[in-house]
XYZ file of C-alpha atoms in Angstrom:
675
model
C -20.072 66.259 14.109
C -19.980 68.109 10.782
C -23.281 68.317 8.837
C -23.247 68.251 5.035
C -26.514 68.990 3.186
C -27.144 67.386 -0.221
C -30.252 68.242 -2.291
C -31.898 65.332 -3.999
C -35.421 65.782 -5.543
C -36.269 62.189 -6.342
C -38.541 60.249 -4.004
C -38.622 56.463 -3.737
C -40.594 55.020 -6.640
C -42.667 52.907 -4.219
C -44.418 56.056 -2.861
C -47.627 56.325 -4.974
C -49.524 59.178 -3.209
C -49.144 62.817 -4.373
C -46.453 64.851 -2.651
C -48.976 67.607 -1.828
C -52.679 68.273 -2.050
C -55.853 69.706 -0.570
C -58.426 68.225 1.758
C -61.675 69.985 2.704
C -65.054 69.389 4.279
C -67.948 68.238 2.031
C -69.696 71.213 0.329
C -66.872 73.653 1.077
C -67.066 76.613 0.681
C -70.901 76.472 0.260
C -71.467 74.926 3.691
C -71.747 71.410 5.093
C -74.816 69.326 5.791
C -75.929 68.044 9.234
C -75.284 64.458 10.377
C -72.262 63.682 8.199
C -68.957 61.883 8.932
C -65.804 62.116 6.852
C -62.467 60.217 7.175
C -59.167 60.970 5.450
C -55.618 59.523 5.790
C -52.205 59.939 4.138
C -48.754 58.434 5.043
C -45.176 59.594 4.443
C -42.382 57.313 3.124
C -39.325 56.463 5.267
C -37.156 59.464 6.049
C -40.060 61.840 5.388
C -42.752 63.547 7.368
C -46.324 64.603 6.430
C -47.412 68.121 7.449
C -50.896 69.636 7.433
C -51.738 73.361 7.239
C -55.382 74.358 7.863
C -56.053 77.550 5.880
C -59.783 77.887 6.684
C -61.867 76.837 9.698
C -65.555 77.667 10.257
C -67.469 75.080 12.321
C -70.280 75.267 14.853
C -68.797 76.207 18.198
C -69.664 74.133 21.290
C -68.250 73.069 24.657
C -65.406 70.586 24.084
C -66.452 70.572 20.377
C -69.231 68.142 21.224
C -71.516 69.242 18.302
C -69.359 69.590 15.175
C -65.643 68.707 15.313
C -62.505 68.209 13.225
C -60.058 65.676 14.804
C -56.464 65.223 13.611
C -54.503 61.989 14.421
C -50.801 61.145 14.041
C -50.259 57.369 13.817
C -53.685 56.926 15.425
C -53.024 59.282 18.343
C -55.220 62.407 18.675
C -53.070 65.512 18.325
C -55.758 68.201 17.787
C -59.554 68.638 18.138
C -61.029 71.783 16.515
C -64.378 73.620 16.229
C -65.614 77.235 16.007
C -64.109 79.842 13.730
C -60.406 80.791 13.546
C -58.577 83.186 11.256
C -55.693 82.082 9.076
C -53.277 83.925 11.358
C -54.656 82.110 14.443
C -54.355 78.744 12.721
C -50.770 79.382 11.652
C -49.766 80.528 15.133
C -51.413 77.975 17.397
C -52.637 74.933 15.457
C -50.636 74.150 12.313
C -47.133 73.799 13.903
C -48.254 70.645 15.716
C -49.936 68.920 12.772
C -46.968 66.741 11.743
C -46.457 62.973 11.467
C -43.403 61.078 12.753
C -40.766 60.020 10.224
C -42.432 57.551 7.856
C -45.715 58.003 9.787
C -49.336 58.856 8.932
C -51.820 61.691 9.467
C -55.587 61.124 9.481
C -58.670 63.382 9.795
C -62.164 62.752 11.104
C -64.846 65.378 10.399
C -68.223 64.822 12.088
C -71.363 67.023 12.454
C -74.508 66.692 14.549
C -78.147 66.730 13.385
C -78.753 70.542 13.177
C -77.032 73.922 12.947
C -78.543 77.239 13.992
C -76.712 78.951 11.137
C -74.811 77.983 7.999
C -71.034 77.237 8.440
C -68.579 76.866 5.546
C -66.431 74.024 7.069
C -62.630 73.648 6.697
C -59.890 73.500 4.089
C -56.300 72.260 4.584
C -53.141 71.728 2.543
C -50.849 68.706 3.088
C -47.235 68.201 1.964
C -44.637 65.403 2.148
C -41.230 66.751 3.292
C -37.797 65.205 3.699
C -36.375 65.088 7.292
C -32.855 66.426 7.892
C -31.590 63.786 10.360
C -28.245 65.541 10.678
C -29.933 68.313 12.653
C -31.132 65.779 15.229
C -29.192 66.329 18.472
C -29.414 62.626 19.374
C -27.696 61.531 16.173
C -24.181 60.092 16.847
C -22.002 60.390 13.764
C -18.410 60.543 15.059
C -17.138 62.837 12.306
C -19.387 63.779 9.333
C -23.161 63.503 8.771
C -24.637 63.553 5.213
C -28.350 64.157 4.730
C -30.228 62.984 1.634
C -33.907 62.715 0.774
C -35.235 59.831 2.807
C -32.185 59.254 5.021
C -28.623 60.116 6.085
C -25.109 58.576 6.281
C -21.914 58.999 8.362
C -18.328 59.260 7.116
C -14.857 59.664 8.672
C -11.782 61.815 8.385
C -8.716 60.374 6.600
C -6.962 57.699 8.691
C -10.235 56.431 10.213
C -12.753 53.858 9.083
C -16.420 53.422 9.884
C -17.305 50.606 12.236
C -20.091 48.137 11.617
C -22.539 50.359 13.501
C -22.154 52.870 10.590
C -21.836 55.721 13.080
C -18.511 55.404 14.915
C -15.180 56.288 13.370
C -12.170 54.353 14.572
C -8.534 53.773 13.662
C -7.214 50.727 11.861
C -4.185 50.105 14.051
C -3.911 46.312 14.202
C -0.330 45.652 13.190
C 2.396 42.987 13.424
C 6.048 43.956 13.730
C 9.246 41.889 13.867
C 12.671 42.831 15.192
C 13.481 46.288 16.567
C 11.851 49.715 16.257
C 9.846 52.506 17.841
C 6.105 52.291 18.428
C 3.908 55.414 18.610
C 0.096 55.675 18.683
C -1.886 56.707 15.560
C -1.839 60.473 15.108
C 1.698 60.897 16.449
C 3.534 63.332 16.607
C 0.333 65.303 17.294
C -2.537 64.315 19.600
C -3.392 60.645 19.178
C -6.642 59.585 17.496
C -9.847 59.066 19.456
C -11.927 55.860 19.478
C -8.789 53.804 18.875
C -8.546 50.129 19.763
C -5.006 49.321 18.726
C -3.329 45.930 18.942
C 0.361 45.819 18.030
C 2.005 42.379 18.022
C 5.799 42.539 18.455
C 7.936 39.438 17.774
C 11.626 38.475 17.769
C 13.422 35.292 16.754
C 13.322 32.166 18.916
C 15.762 32.138 21.821
C 15.484 35.880 22.309
C 13.190 38.128 24.300
C 11.752 41.614 23.772
C 13.130 44.527 25.799
C 10.820 47.562 26.118
C 11.755 51.144 27.033
C 9.767 54.392 26.953
C 11.532 57.443 25.528
C 10.525 61.096 25.324
C 7.209 62.432 26.551
C 4.557 60.147 28.024
C 1.005 61.591 27.977
C -1.999 59.254 28.158
C -5.323 60.680 29.362
C -6.345 60.027 32.941
C -8.733 61.676 35.388
C -8.308 61.704 39.180
C -5.918 58.777 39.004
C -8.232 56.658 36.830
C -7.250 55.719 33.283
C -9.525 57.232 30.616
C -7.241 56.014 27.827
C -4.912 53.117 28.541
C -1.763 51.338 27.426
C -1.433 47.636 28.364
C 1.363 45.176 27.566
C 0.665 41.436 27.548
C 2.726 38.273 27.176
C 1.499 34.700 27.330
C 2.302 34.604 31.062
C 2.068 38.173 32.364
C 0.184 41.475 32.007
C 1.822 44.887 32.576
C -0.402 47.909 33.113
C -2.709 49.500 32.297
C -0.520 52.636 32.132
C -1.718 56.253 31.833
C -0.967 59.738 33.118
C 2.208 61.772 32.686
C 4.810 59.450 34.221
C 6.368 56.896 31.904
C 6.708 53.329 33.226
C 10.189 51.914 33.731
C 11.632 49.750 31.000
C 11.560 45.985 31.514
C 12.513 42.616 30.144
C 9.347 40.881 28.958
C 10.830 37.338 29.166
C 8.837 36.634 25.998
C 9.593 36.482 22.265
C 6.132 37.840 21.431
C 4.364 40.761 23.063
C 1.006 42.467 22.488
C 0.747 46.221 23.016
C -2.888 47.269 23.513
C -3.792 50.970 23.251
C -7.409 52.074 23.786
C -8.767 55.631 23.641
C -12.170 57.250 24.108
C -13.848 59.752 21.762
C -12.265 62.936 23.075
C -9.023 64.422 24.343
C -5.863 66.129 23.074
C -3.145 64.020 24.724
C 0.131 63.384 22.891
C 0.676 59.647 23.589
C 4.027 57.877 23.957
C 7.115 56.510 22.215
C 8.026 52.892 23.000
C 11.260 51.298 21.797
C 11.470 47.531 21.394
C 14.544 45.433 20.742
C 15.745 41.836 21.017
C 18.008 40.347 23.688
C 19.115 36.796 24.422
C 16.318 35.049 26.360
C 16.791 34.851 30.112
C 15.047 32.580 32.579
C 13.846 33.866 35.965
C 15.966 33.386 39.065
C 13.369 31.009 40.502
C 12.428 27.691 38.921
C 9.580 27.057 41.327
C 8.481 28.963 44.464
C 10.025 28.012 47.821
C 13.135 26.465 46.265
C 16.866 27.232 45.974
C 19.060 26.884 42.875
C 22.584 25.663 42.454
C 24.682 27.271 41.075
C 23.467 30.698 42.145
C 23.740 33.344 39.385
C 22.373 36.823 38.803
C 21.326 35.909 35.236
C 20.381 32.577 33.641
C 20.314 32.292 29.830
C 19.144 29.681 27.358
C 20.920 26.368 27.914
C 21.858 26.932 31.546
C 21.100 23.946 33.820
C 20.551 24.223 37.565
C 19.872 21.851 40.447
C 16.636 22.658 42.247
C 16.073 21.798 45.913
C 13.093 22.753 48.099
C 13.695 25.134 50.985
C 13.737 23.847 54.529
C 10.227 22.880 55.512
C 9.127 22.203 51.936
C 9.066 19.062 49.823
C 8.317 18.138 46.213
C 4.731 17.302 45.359
C 4.424 13.557 45.874
C 2.042 13.320 42.896
C 4.776 14.535 40.532
C 7.987 12.979 41.822
C 8.984 9.994 43.902
C 8.817 10.444 47.647
C 12.581 9.995 48.111
C 13.578 12.609 45.482
C 15.392 15.492 47.195
C 16.325 17.557 44.104
C 16.001 17.684 40.309
C 17.757 19.355 37.385
C 16.066 21.974 35.196
C 17.255 23.674 31.981
C 16.519 27.186 30.653
C 14.554 26.820 27.396
C 14.395 29.126 24.354
C 10.923 30.130 25.550
C 12.456 31.697 28.670
C 10.960 29.005 30.871
C 12.545 26.273 32.933
C 11.907 22.628 32.193
C 11.153 20.365 33.934
C 9.422 22.131 36.836
C 8.116 20.448 39.996
C 6.383 22.420 42.724
C 7.542 22.608 46.340
C 4.764 22.232 48.887
C 5.117 22.985 52.597
C 5.614 19.943 54.811
C 2.280 18.962 56.330
C 2.262 17.573 59.863
C -1.392 16.598 59.413
C -4.064 16.632 62.053
C -2.678 15.344 65.350
C -3.892 11.872 66.320
C -5.953 12.336 69.446
C -7.599 8.918 69.332
C -5.579 7.636 72.305
C -6.949 10.369 74.545
C -10.558 11.216 73.827
C -10.434 13.921 76.485
C -7.915 15.930 74.447
C -9.043 18.395 71.764
C -7.740 21.205 69.555
C -8.574 24.745 70.632
C -9.283 25.668 66.977
C -11.307 23.707 64.435
C -9.472 22.800 61.213
C -6.197 24.612 61.968
C -3.493 24.972 59.329
C -1.124 22.049 59.770
C 1.737 22.926 57.424
C 5.303 23.994 58.185
C 5.659 26.729 60.877
C 1.941 26.777 61.669
C 0.839 26.289 65.273
C -1.796 24.330 67.132
C -2.956 24.415 70.738
C -4.529 21.653 72.816
C -7.061 21.679 75.610
C -9.027 19.239 77.746
C -12.667 18.843 76.823
C -14.057 19.425 80.322
C -13.154 21.602 83.288
C -12.668 18.538 85.488
C -9.371 17.743 83.746
C -6.078 19.577 83.499
C -3.593 19.311 80.634
C -0.351 17.666 81.647
C 2.488 18.413 79.256
C 2.916 21.009 76.516
C -0.170 22.762 75.184
C 1.308 24.629 72.181
C 3.092 23.013 69.234
C 4.648 23.981 65.921
C 4.906 21.947 62.717
C 8.634 21.444 62.130
C 10.571 20.817 58.922
C 10.456 17.047 59.510
C 6.670 16.962 59.553
C 6.419 16.519 63.337
C 4.599 18.601 65.901
C 7.084 19.874 68.443
C 7.194 22.116 71.465
C 10.507 23.394 72.793
C 12.266 20.902 70.533
C 10.315 17.873 71.808
C 8.112 15.720 69.587
C 4.445 15.853 70.480
C 3.118 12.405 69.887
C 5.797 10.038 71.118
C 5.206 8.111 74.317
C 7.562 10.282 76.358
C 6.107 13.681 75.517
C 2.502 13.170 74.507
C 0.293 15.518 76.555
C -2.541 13.967 78.482
C -5.596 15.161 80.344
C -5.435 14.286 84.031
C -8.408 14.616 86.351
C -8.292 17.697 88.512
C -7.995 16.437 92.080
C -8.846 17.669 95.528
C -11.520 20.188 94.497
C -15.082 20.337 95.852
C -18.057 22.612 96.264
C -17.765 23.879 99.839
C -20.749 23.939 102.199
C -20.818 24.944 105.852
C -23.463 23.420 108.079
C -24.171 23.499 111.793
C -26.643 20.608 111.703
C -25.087 18.125 114.083
C -25.467 14.382 113.661
C -24.340 12.088 116.460
C -20.645 11.614 116.110
C -20.328 13.935 113.128
C -22.156 15.952 110.532
C -24.163 15.006 107.477
C -22.364 15.847 104.255
C -23.867 17.879 101.439
C -23.864 16.814 97.797
C -20.626 17.890 96.003
C -18.909 18.444 99.383
C -16.946 15.152 99.498
C -17.125 14.145 95.801
C -14.310 11.533 96.069
C -16.227 9.411 98.596
C -17.285 5.970 97.252
C -19.453 3.320 98.928
C -19.264 -0.461 98.586
C -22.318 -2.222 99.996
C -21.441 -5.887 99.527
C -19.998 -8.355 100.191
C -19.074 -6.135 103.167
C -19.893 -2.484 103.723
C -16.990 -0.147 103.322
C -15.704 3.031 101.783
C -13.161 4.033 99.137
C -11.628 7.166 97.651
C -11.598 8.044 93.947
C -8.036 9.059 93.019
C -8.451 9.332 89.200
C -11.154 8.743 86.605
C -10.334 4.987 86.606
C -8.808 4.185 90.005
C -9.850 4.183 93.648
C -8.060 3.404 96.926
C -9.565 1.376 99.764
C -8.447 -0.792 102.676
C -7.204 -4.234 101.708
C -9.373 -5.956 104.310
C -12.554 -4.531 102.662
C -11.935 -6.374 99.376
C -9.783 -9.269 100.644
C -10.909 -12.523 99.075
C -12.921 -10.814 96.318
C -10.167 -9.877 93.896
C -11.501 -12.091 91.116
C -15.094 -10.888 91.462
C -16.855 -7.961 89.838
C -17.661 -5.624 92.701
C -19.853 -2.531 92.518
C -18.941 0.880 93.914
C -21.359 3.805 94.271
C -20.440 7.482 94.024
C -21.780 10.935 93.258
C -24.246 10.789 96.137
C -24.738 11.473 99.839
C -27.689 9.096 100.264
C -26.722 5.417 100.267
C -30.146 4.625 98.765
C -29.952 7.255 95.998
C -31.245 5.742 92.732
C -29.321 8.351 90.719
C -25.908 7.389 92.078
C -22.988 6.787 89.705
C -22.491 3.034 89.545
C -18.955 1.736 88.896
C -18.001 -1.864 88.241
C -14.507 -3.108 89.005
C -12.116 -4.416 86.395
C -9.192 -5.204 88.718
C -8.676 -5.342 92.481
C -5.002 -5.251 93.486
C -4.187 -5.794 97.166
C -0.757 -4.735 98.409
C 1.516 -7.783 98.115
C 2.733 -7.468 101.722
C -0.718 -7.334 103.256
C -1.366 -10.216 105.660
C -4.317 -12.139 104.226
C -6.933 -13.664 106.484
C -6.384 -17.401 106.833
C -9.138 -19.521 108.255
C -8.182 -20.850 111.682
C -5.184 -18.544 112.120
C -5.243 -15.336 114.122
C -4.254 -12.113 112.393
C -1.001 -10.587 113.617
C -1.219 -7.149 111.943
C -3.148 -4.828 109.619
C 0.123 -3.654 108.131
C -0.101 -2.624 104.420
C -3.905 -2.428 104.656
C -4.283 -0.820 101.237
C -5.724 -1.906 97.866
C -6.075 -0.352 94.423
C -9.347 -0.768 92.512
C -9.498 -0.201 88.751
C -12.926 0.516 87.293
C -14.053 -1.136 84.059
C -14.809 2.233 82.446
C -13.840 5.859 82.894
C -15.826 7.480 85.688
C -17.897 10.425 84.325
C -16.483 13.257 86.400
C -18.756 16.092 87.510
C -19.242 18.371 90.474
C -20.779 15.370 92.269
C -17.935 12.914 91.665
C -14.299 14.011 91.480
C -10.982 12.497 92.615
C -8.979 13.464 95.671
C -5.257 14.202 95.433
C -2.578 11.842 96.710
C -0.422 13.171 99.554
C 3.177 14.333 99.466
C 5.960 12.533 101.267
C 6.939 14.228 104.502
C 8.800 13.507 107.714
C 7.250 13.532 111.159
C 3.559 13.280 112.069
C 1.146 12.960 109.161
C -1.268 15.675 110.299
C 1.379 17.958 111.852
C -0.886 19.327 114.547
C -3.819 20.279 112.328
C -7.285 18.784 112.027
C -8.309 16.468 109.204
C -11.668 15.079 108.081
C -12.829 11.461 107.934
C -16.023 10.446 106.129
C -18.136 7.367 105.482
C -21.453 5.552 105.659
C -20.457 3.525 108.756
C -22.016 3.214 112.184
C -23.343 6.202 114.120
C -24.068 5.755 117.816
C -25.941 2.463 118.282
C -26.561 2.018 114.547
C -24.352 -0.294 112.539
C -24.523 1.864 109.410
C -25.706 5.256 108.200
C -27.977 5.891 105.231
C -26.360 9.254 104.703
C -22.731 10.243 104.254
C -21.260 11.531 107.517
C -18.022 13.328 108.255
C -16.087 14.289 111.351
C -12.964 16.275 112.147
C -10.066 14.374 113.762
C -6.577 15.036 115.007
C -3.518 12.806 115.151
C -2.515 11.164 118.428
C 0.586 9.315 119.583
C 0.253 5.598 118.968
C 0.280 4.929 122.726
C -3.025 6.807 122.952
C -4.604 4.519 120.420
C -6.316 1.197 120.843
C -3.937 -1.382 122.294
C -4.188 -5.039 121.281
C -2.061 -7.990 120.292
C -1.972 -6.670 116.709
C 1.352 -5.268 115.589
C 1.460 -1.486 115.039
C 3.868 -0.372 112.263
C 5.153 2.842 110.779
C 2.666 2.343 107.908
C -0.122 3.394 110.277
C -1.005 6.498 112.268
C -3.501 7.095 115.039
C -6.283 9.689 114.866
C -9.572 10.465 116.568
C -11.803 13.104 118.115
C -13.520 13.872 121.394
C -17.018 13.394 120.024
C -16.531 11.577 116.727
C -14.561 8.780 115.181
C -14.603 6.401 112.234
C -16.578 3.260 112.878
C -17.540 -0.123 111.456
C -18.611 0.316 107.855
C -16.267 3.278 107.321
C -13.290 0.974 106.591
C -11.480 1.897 103.373
C -12.840 5.453 103.462
C -10.799 8.663 103.319
C -9.144 10.834 105.909
C -8.183 14.070 104.131
C -6.204 17.199 104.878
C -6.863 20.060 105.231
C -9.990 19.936 107.364
C -13.169 20.017 105.276
C -14.209 23.609 104.609
C -10.665 25.000 104.496
C -9.508 23.756 101.077
C -8.621 26.038 98.153
C -7.226 25.704 94.588
C -3.747 26.251 95.981
C -4.474 23.912 98.901
C -6.388 20.917 97.449
C -7.649 18.076 99.617
C -5.178 15.188 99.893
C -5.807 11.607 100.937
C -3.540 11.194 103.979
C -5.157 8.147 105.546
C -7.414 5.150 104.840
C -9.734 3.942 107.640
C -8.104 0.658 108.719
C -8.767 -0.756 112.214
C -9.545 0.174 115.786
C -11.545 -0.732 118.901
C -14.852 -2.543 118.597
C -16.642 0.344 120.347
C -16.599 3.503 118.166
C -15.952 6.914 119.685
C -14.065 5.678 122.738
C -12.075 8.673 123.935
C -9.390 6.418 125.335
C -8.876 4.314 122.256
C -8.564 6.039 118.917
C -8.494 4.316 115.521
C -5.684 3.460 113.108
C -5.347 4.704 109.543
C -3.143 3.438 106.714
C -0.460 6.073 106.033
C -0.977 6.652 102.270
C 2.237 8.605 101.710
C 4.249 5.439 102.426
C 2.692 3.779 99.354
C 3.032 6.469 96.678
C 5.621 4.560 94.622
C 3.588 1.339 94.789
C 0.417 3.203 93.743
C 2.035 4.880 90.730
C 3.894 1.772 89.556
C 0.797 -0.416 89.891
C -1.387 2.041 87.961
C 1.211 2.365 85.177
C 1.496 -1.411 84.789
C -2.238 -2.017 84.822
């Protein structure tokens, strides 16, 4: 900032007080009286200050000037309190320099004495003056270029080429300019260092149908510091912004794709950088090589100019926005306009497969909430509880046709839709040595597939899914049209917390010989029935299905022990309150109970030395492997259904017969699928 001093002697005409004068204590220099009080005040005009010089001071001295005192105030604030006697030299050195008002402020005096003095004192005398302030010497003053002081104020001015902003302090450059056609653009101050405090806006235009081409030539030098722009060059069109640019490296030239461009150049208030040279010229307008994202053009060219027409088609996996075009539109034509833009333009959106419909299987769920469902995105499925296993594909991808697929197969058609199937043949193993006559008492969760029917006749059944159970045909014969009740999830037949299941359908094997009043039965062949429950059974550790067996040749049990269970008779009792189980082995049919009833290949004989199935166990399960030896890779399978045997249970000579379940696998699956 350059300071220029101008002497002007005239004060504002509104200031009516004298420019200088004297003020003294009453009676000076003859001495002042006791018990007096004197007040005095003067103010300076704007841009001036009032100074006071005390040339004589002789007052009674006291601690903290509590007897006689002279107080000086600046704008009502105490700046000095005096008493005692001081020489002129002492006053000039220590007191007078501080007796000054702010600009346009006031000074006031209060002189007060007490009731007596031990000796005569002459008082005080002071001289006041009004002085102009030189604001240009103020270090906080911010004139960009020149500061001019005058009496009562100051002003700022600028060097040639600059103008003063509205704040009347800052000098800036008038560099708002419009240009048409071709030329070279340099910042103000070129070829030397560019001007500071510049906020330049250059608007470049060319005729319609053409675009502006920009190139930097020569030296490029725009102030930066540690990679951050201090001064900046920015180029804007109606659709894009380039920059800001700074530093020593010139940006590459580029087609603006616009017939009008704004070049913005901003600088701070310091620096000696040299700027830039930017050439601008006109070229026939070109349109970009893409009409809309995710589309392909036909014909394919490296450059498209005004008037060119192309056919636009969405890429594979994308489709036109249904809100803008008809659903069956596969392509549209677009023409390059004089503005450098294509018209018309329709957007291509990725095909959306949507959220998969899981309403048909409420046990199926997505592994991720709100997954992306558009083209190429993936989803994964899971079963809601650990008692089910996913059957079918678990991972799927949204294909270009809007279908979820896995390994090329559609997800939600009837052939490939994944389902949740109950996990079968699993239990919570317990080992007990508490013997019950003829067997052992089961623990809860140990035989979770065991069901009990209490009426119209006591019997057992095996849960084979979350809707179906298997039992002996003779247990439910004659009651197919009735609603029967099965109990599960318990080991106590009187448990009030048992899972109660009501039947929806009872399907007896069509070749089973029904009981006919008055006619003797000839066989228990095909003694098997399917029971469908009216609602899905709530699977848990207490109630879970058993697996169906696999077809095999030869003996069913193949020399190993199996386990039979039920609530039937034990010893002399006709029924058991608690679930019992026993381990059996398979015997040749000749070792089994012999009667007039026909024995077929749909039956096998099994029993034990100390235990056997008995009345009330009919329809219950015989499973392999033996209870306590199962594993995830060796689940329990329903090999037999308690069917018929001797009237006396546990007879070592006459074992019981069991329906061979593996002979009925096709009938079971077909019946369940149809019903």
